[in-house]
Short mmCIF file of C-alpha atoms in Angstrom, two decimals:
data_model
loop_
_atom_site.label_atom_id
_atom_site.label_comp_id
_atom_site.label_asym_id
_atom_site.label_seq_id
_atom_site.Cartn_x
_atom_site.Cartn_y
_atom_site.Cartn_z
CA UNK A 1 -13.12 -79.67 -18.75
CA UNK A 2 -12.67 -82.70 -20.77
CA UNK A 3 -9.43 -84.69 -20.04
CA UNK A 4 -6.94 -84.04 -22.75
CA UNK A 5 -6.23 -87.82 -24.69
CA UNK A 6 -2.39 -89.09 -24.61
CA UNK A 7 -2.11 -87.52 -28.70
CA UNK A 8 -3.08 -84.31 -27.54
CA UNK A 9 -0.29 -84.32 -24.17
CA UNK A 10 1.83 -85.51 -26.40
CA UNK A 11 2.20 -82.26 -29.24
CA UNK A 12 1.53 -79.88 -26.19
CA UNK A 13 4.71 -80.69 -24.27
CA UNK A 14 2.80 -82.76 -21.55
CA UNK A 15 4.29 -85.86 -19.93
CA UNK A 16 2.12 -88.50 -21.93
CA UNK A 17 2.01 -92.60 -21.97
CA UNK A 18 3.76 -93.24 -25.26
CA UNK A 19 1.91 -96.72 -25.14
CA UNK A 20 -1.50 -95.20 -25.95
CA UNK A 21 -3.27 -96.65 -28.39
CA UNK A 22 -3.30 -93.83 -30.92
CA UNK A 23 0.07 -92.73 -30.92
CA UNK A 24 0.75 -96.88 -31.33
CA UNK A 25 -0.87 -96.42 -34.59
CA UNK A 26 0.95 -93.23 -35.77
CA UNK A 27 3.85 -95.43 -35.15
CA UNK A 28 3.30 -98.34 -36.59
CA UNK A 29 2.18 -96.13 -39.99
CA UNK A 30 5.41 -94.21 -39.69
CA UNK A 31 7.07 -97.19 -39.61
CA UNK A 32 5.75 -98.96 -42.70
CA UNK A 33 5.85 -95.91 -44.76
CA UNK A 34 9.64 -95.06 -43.29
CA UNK A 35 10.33 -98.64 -44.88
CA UNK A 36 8.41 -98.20 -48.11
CA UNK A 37 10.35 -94.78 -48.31
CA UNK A 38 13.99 -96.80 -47.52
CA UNK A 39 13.49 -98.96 -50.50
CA UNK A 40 12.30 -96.78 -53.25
CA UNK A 41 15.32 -94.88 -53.15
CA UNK A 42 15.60 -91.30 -55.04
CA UNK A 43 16.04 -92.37 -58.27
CA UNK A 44 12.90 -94.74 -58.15
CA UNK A 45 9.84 -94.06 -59.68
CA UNK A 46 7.82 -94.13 -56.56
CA UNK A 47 10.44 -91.96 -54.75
CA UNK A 48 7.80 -89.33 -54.32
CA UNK A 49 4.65 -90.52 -53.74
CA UNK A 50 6.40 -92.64 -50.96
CA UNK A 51 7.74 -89.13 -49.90
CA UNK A 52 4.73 -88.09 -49.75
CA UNK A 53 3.16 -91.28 -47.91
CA UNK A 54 5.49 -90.57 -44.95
CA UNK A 55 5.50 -86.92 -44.48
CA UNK A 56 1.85 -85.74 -45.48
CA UNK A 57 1.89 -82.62 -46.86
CA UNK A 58 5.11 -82.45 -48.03
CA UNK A 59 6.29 -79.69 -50.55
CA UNK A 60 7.46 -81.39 -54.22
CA UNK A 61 10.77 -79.17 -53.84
CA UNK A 62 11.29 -81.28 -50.65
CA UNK A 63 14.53 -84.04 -51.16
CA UNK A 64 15.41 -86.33 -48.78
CA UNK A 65 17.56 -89.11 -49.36
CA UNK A 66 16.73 -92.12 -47.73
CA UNK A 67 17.84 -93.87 -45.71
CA UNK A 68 15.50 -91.95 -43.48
CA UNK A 69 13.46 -92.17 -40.57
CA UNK A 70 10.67 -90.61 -38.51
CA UNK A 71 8.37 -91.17 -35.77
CA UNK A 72 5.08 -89.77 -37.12
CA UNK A 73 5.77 -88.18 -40.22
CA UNK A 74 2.92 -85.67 -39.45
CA UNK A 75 4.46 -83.74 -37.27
CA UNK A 76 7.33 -82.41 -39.78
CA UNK A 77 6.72 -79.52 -41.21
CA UNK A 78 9.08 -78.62 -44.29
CA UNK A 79 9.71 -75.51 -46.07
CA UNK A 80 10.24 -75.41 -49.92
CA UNK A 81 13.58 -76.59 -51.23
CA UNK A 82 14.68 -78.30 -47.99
CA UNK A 83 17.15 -80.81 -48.63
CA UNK A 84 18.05 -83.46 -45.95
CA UNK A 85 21.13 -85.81 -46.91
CA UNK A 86 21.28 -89.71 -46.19
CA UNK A 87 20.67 -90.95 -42.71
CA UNK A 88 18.44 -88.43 -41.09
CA UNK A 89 16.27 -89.73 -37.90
CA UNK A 90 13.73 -87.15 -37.03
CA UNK A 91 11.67 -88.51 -33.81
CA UNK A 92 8.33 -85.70 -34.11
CA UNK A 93 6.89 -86.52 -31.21
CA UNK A 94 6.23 -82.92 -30.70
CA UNK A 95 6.71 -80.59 -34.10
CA UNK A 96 9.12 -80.08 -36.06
CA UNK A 97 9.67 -76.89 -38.53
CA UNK A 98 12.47 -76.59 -40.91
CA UNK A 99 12.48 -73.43 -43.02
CA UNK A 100 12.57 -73.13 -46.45
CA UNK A 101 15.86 -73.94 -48.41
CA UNK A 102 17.19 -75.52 -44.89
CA UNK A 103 20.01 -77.87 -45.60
CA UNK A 104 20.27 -80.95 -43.51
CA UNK A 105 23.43 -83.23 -43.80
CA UNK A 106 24.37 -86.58 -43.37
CA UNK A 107 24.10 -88.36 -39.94
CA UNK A 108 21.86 -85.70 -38.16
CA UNK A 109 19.03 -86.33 -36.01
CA UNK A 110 16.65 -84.07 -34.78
CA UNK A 111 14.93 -85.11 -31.16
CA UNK A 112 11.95 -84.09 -29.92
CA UNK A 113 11.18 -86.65 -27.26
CA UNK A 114 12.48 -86.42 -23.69
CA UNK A 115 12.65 -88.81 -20.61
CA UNK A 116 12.24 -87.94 -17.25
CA UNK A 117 15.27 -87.74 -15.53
CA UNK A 118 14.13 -89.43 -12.33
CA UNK A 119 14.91 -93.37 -12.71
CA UNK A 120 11.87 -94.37 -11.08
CA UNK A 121 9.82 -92.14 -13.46
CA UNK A 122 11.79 -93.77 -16.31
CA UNK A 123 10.75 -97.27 -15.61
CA UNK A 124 6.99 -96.21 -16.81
CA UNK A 125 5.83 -95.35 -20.40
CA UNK A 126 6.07 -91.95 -19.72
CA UNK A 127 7.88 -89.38 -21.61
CA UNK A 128 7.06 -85.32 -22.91
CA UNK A 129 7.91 -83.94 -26.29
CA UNK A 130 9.04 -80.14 -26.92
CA UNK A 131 9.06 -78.95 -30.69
CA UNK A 132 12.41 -78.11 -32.69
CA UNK A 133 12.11 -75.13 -35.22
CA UNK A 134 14.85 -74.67 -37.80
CA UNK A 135 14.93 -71.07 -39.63
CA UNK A 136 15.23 -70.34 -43.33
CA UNK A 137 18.60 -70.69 -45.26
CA UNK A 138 20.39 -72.69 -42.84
CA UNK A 139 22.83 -74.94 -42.75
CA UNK A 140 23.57 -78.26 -40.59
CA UNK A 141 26.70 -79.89 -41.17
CA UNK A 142 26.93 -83.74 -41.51
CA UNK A 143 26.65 -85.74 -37.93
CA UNK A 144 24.41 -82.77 -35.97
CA UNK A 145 22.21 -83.82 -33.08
CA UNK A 146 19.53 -81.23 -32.20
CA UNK A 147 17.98 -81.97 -28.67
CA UNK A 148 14.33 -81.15 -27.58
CA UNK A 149 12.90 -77.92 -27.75
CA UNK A 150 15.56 -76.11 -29.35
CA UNK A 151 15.45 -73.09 -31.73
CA UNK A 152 17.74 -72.34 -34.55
CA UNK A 153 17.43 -68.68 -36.24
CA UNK A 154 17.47 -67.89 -39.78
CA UNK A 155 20.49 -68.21 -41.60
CA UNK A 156 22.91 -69.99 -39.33
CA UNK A 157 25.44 -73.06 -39.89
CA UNK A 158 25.76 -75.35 -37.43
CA UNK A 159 29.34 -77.09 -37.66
CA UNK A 160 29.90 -80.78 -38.10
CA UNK A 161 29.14 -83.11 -35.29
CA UNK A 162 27.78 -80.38 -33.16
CA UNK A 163 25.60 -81.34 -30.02
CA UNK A 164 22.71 -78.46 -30.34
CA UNK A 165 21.34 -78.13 -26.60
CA UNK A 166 19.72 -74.41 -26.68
CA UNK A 167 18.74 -72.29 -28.47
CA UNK A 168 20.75 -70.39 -31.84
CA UNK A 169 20.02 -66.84 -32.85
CA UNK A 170 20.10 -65.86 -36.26
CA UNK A 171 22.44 -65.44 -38.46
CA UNK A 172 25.48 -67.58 -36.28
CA UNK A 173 28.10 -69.75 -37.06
CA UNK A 174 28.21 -71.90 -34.03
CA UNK A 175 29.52 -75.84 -33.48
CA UNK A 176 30.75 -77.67 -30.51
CA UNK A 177 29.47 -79.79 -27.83
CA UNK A 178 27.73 -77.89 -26.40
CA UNK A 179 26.99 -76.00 -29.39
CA UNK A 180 27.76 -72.35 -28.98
CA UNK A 181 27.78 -69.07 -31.26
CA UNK A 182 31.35 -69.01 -32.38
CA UNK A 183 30.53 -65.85 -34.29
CA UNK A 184 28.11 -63.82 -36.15
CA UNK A 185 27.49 -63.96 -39.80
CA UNK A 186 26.13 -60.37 -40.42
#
């Protein structure tokens, strides 16, 4: 069996070496287009095709107001009319999947990435990545934090400033720190 290469670790939730060569380069090409992105500004010509240059594949009904930034780009996937407000950070070391007509406030950040928790295994380039999927027709309030490999259901709000460290079925209005249902919007 032919040994799996740090990319591949890396989108399957396996530790990987985030100093690999290849995943260097999807860095470095996030980073230049995150900064391209950051000065066009929405109501710049090149607001899309910059758009466009960061997150490939991205829907036209996508809006995202920059500032804005990412660690791949390609591993967002965005529904139509997703909106994310100023100041998002999205690190897609693993994927992540917002639904369509998602709405993303201010401040949030959305991790995939994960350290180990041993201090030892911390001082080496090693880390693992678990994917973050976002349902259809939700809502995150301004200043969320969504932590790796967490699930949020169709049609829920998440409250302001909310810490989001398992999963959220559908149709909830939960917020806190830890975030938890508060009730259910049916």
């Amino acid at each position: 069996m032919e040994e799996m290469t740090e990319w591949k670790k890396m989108r399957s939730g396996i530790v990987y070496d985030w100093t690999d060569l290849e995943i260097d380069r999807s860095l470095t090409r996030s980073r230049l287009a995150c900064e391209r992105f950051n000065r066009s500004g929405i109501d710049h010509e090149d607001y899309r095709e910059a758009l466009e240059n960061m997150i490939p594949g991205v829907p036209r009904s996508v809006t995202i107001l920059p500032p804005f930034h990412c660690d791949h780009g390609n591993g967002l996937h965005l529904g139509e009319g997703v909106f994310v407000n100023y100041n998002g950070t999205f690190l897609d070391a693993a994927d992540i999947t917002i639904g369509s007509r998602t709405l993303i406030g201010p401040n949030c950040s959305l991790y995939t990435p994960q350290h180990p928790i041993d201090y030892l295994q911390r001082r080496k380039t090693l880390e693992s990545a678990f994917p973050i999927r976002i349902g259809e027709d939700c809502w995150l309030g301004g200043n969320v934090t969504v932590c790796p490999g967490v699930t949020i259901g169709d049609r829920t709000v998440i409250g302001a400033g909310s810490v989001v460290t398992h999963d959220i079925p559908s149709d909830s209005l939960a917020a806190g720190n830890p975030c938890r249902v508060i009730r259910s919007l049916t």
